[in-house]
GROMACS .gro file of C-alpha atoms in nm:
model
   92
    1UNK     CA    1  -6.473  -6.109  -7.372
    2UNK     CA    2  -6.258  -5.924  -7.618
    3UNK     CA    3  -6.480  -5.552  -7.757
    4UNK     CA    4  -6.386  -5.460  -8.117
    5UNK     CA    5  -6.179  -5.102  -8.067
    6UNK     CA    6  -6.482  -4.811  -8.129
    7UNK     CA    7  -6.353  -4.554  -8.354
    8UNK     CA    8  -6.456  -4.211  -8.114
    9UNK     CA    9  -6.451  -3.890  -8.329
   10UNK     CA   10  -6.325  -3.687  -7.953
   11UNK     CA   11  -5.971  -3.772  -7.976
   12UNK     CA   12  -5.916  -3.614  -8.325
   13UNK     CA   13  -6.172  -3.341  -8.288
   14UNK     CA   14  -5.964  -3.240  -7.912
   15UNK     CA   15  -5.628  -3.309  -8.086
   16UNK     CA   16  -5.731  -3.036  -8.384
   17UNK     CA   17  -5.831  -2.818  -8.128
   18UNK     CA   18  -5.489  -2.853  -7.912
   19UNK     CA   19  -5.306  -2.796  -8.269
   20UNK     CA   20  -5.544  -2.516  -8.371
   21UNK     CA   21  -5.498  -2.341  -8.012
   22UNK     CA   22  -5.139  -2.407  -8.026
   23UNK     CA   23  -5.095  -2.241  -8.355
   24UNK     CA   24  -5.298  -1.917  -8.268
   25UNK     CA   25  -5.083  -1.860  -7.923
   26UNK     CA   26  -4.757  -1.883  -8.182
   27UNK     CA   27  -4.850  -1.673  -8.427
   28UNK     CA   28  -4.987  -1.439  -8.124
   29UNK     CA   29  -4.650  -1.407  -7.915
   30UNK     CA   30  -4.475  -1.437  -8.259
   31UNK     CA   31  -4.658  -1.094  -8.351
   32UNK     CA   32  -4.623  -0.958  -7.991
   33UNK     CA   33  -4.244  -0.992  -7.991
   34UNK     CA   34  -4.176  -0.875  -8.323
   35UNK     CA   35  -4.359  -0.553  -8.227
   36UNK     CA   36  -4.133  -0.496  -7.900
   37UNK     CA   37  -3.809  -0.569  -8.101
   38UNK     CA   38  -3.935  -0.319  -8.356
   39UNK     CA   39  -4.059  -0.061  -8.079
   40UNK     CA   40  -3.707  -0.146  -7.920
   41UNK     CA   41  -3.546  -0.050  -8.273
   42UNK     CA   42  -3.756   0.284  -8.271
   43UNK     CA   43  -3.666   0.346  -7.975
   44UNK     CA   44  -3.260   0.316  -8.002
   45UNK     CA   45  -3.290   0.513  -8.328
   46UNK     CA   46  -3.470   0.818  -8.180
   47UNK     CA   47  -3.230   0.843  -7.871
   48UNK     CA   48  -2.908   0.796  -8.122
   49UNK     CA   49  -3.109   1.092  -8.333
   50UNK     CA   50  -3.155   1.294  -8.006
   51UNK     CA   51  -2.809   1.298  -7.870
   52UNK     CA   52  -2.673   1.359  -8.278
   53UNK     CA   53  -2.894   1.639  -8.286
   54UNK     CA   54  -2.775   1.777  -7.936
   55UNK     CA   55  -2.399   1.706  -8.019
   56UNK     CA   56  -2.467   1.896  -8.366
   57UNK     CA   57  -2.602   2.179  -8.164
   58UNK     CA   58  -2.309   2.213  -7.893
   59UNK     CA   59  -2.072   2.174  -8.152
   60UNK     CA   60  -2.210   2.468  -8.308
   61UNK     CA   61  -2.216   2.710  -8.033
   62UNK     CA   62  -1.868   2.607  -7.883
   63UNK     CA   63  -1.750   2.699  -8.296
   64UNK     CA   64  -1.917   2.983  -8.276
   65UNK     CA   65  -1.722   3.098  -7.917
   66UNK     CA   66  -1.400   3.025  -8.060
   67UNK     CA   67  -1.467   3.193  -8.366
   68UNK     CA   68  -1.576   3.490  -8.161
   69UNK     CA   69  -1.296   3.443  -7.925
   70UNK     CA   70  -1.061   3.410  -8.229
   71UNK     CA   71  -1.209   3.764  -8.376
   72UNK     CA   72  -1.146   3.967  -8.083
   73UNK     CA   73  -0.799   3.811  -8.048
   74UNK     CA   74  -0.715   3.975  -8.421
   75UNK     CA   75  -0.885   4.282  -8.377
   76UNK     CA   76  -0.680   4.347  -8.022
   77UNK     CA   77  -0.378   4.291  -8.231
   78UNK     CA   78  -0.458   4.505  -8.512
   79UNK     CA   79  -0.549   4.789  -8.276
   80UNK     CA   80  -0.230   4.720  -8.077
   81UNK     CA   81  -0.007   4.686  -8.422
   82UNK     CA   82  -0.205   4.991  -8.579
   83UNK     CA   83  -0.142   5.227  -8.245
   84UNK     CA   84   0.195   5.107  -8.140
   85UNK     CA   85   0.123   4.928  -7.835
   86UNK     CA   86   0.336   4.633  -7.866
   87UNK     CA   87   0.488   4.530  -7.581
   88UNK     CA   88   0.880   4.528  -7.625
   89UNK     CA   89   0.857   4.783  -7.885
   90UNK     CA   90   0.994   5.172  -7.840
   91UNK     CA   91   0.766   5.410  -8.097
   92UNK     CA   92   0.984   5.716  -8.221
   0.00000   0.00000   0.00000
């Protein structure tokens, strides 16, 4: 004995759930790693802006040694020109 098929509204009702379910978990973890590649971004920016800012600052203070360094260099020789203490030179 041969049963006409019986049209059951489960399948499609469980296979718009599957779909429904699937979508929500991709747009989820589609959210969730955009948000770690953006905190990664963040993150790579503030360390590059930390170690500019810390380069910026040594750079400063090793200028600021040679230029010091530099200053007492000319004033020795100015003294040493202005008094007559060259080395190599006789003063009359």
């Amino acid at each position: 004995m041969r049963f006409p098929p019986v049209a059951s509204p489960l399948p499609a009702a469980e296979g718009h759930k599957t779909t429904f379910f699937t979508r929500r978990i991709l747009i989820s973890l589609s959210l969730l790693l955009s948000f770690v590649m953006l905190m990664a971004m963040l993150m790579v920016i503030g360390i590059a802006w930390r170690q500019n800012q810390d380069s910026i600052r040594q750079e400063s203070f090793l200028l600021h040694n040679a230029w010091k360094d530099s200053r007492q260099s000319i004033l020795t020789d100015i003294r040493d020109y202005a008094f007559g203490a060259r080395p190599g030179i006789v003063c009359i």
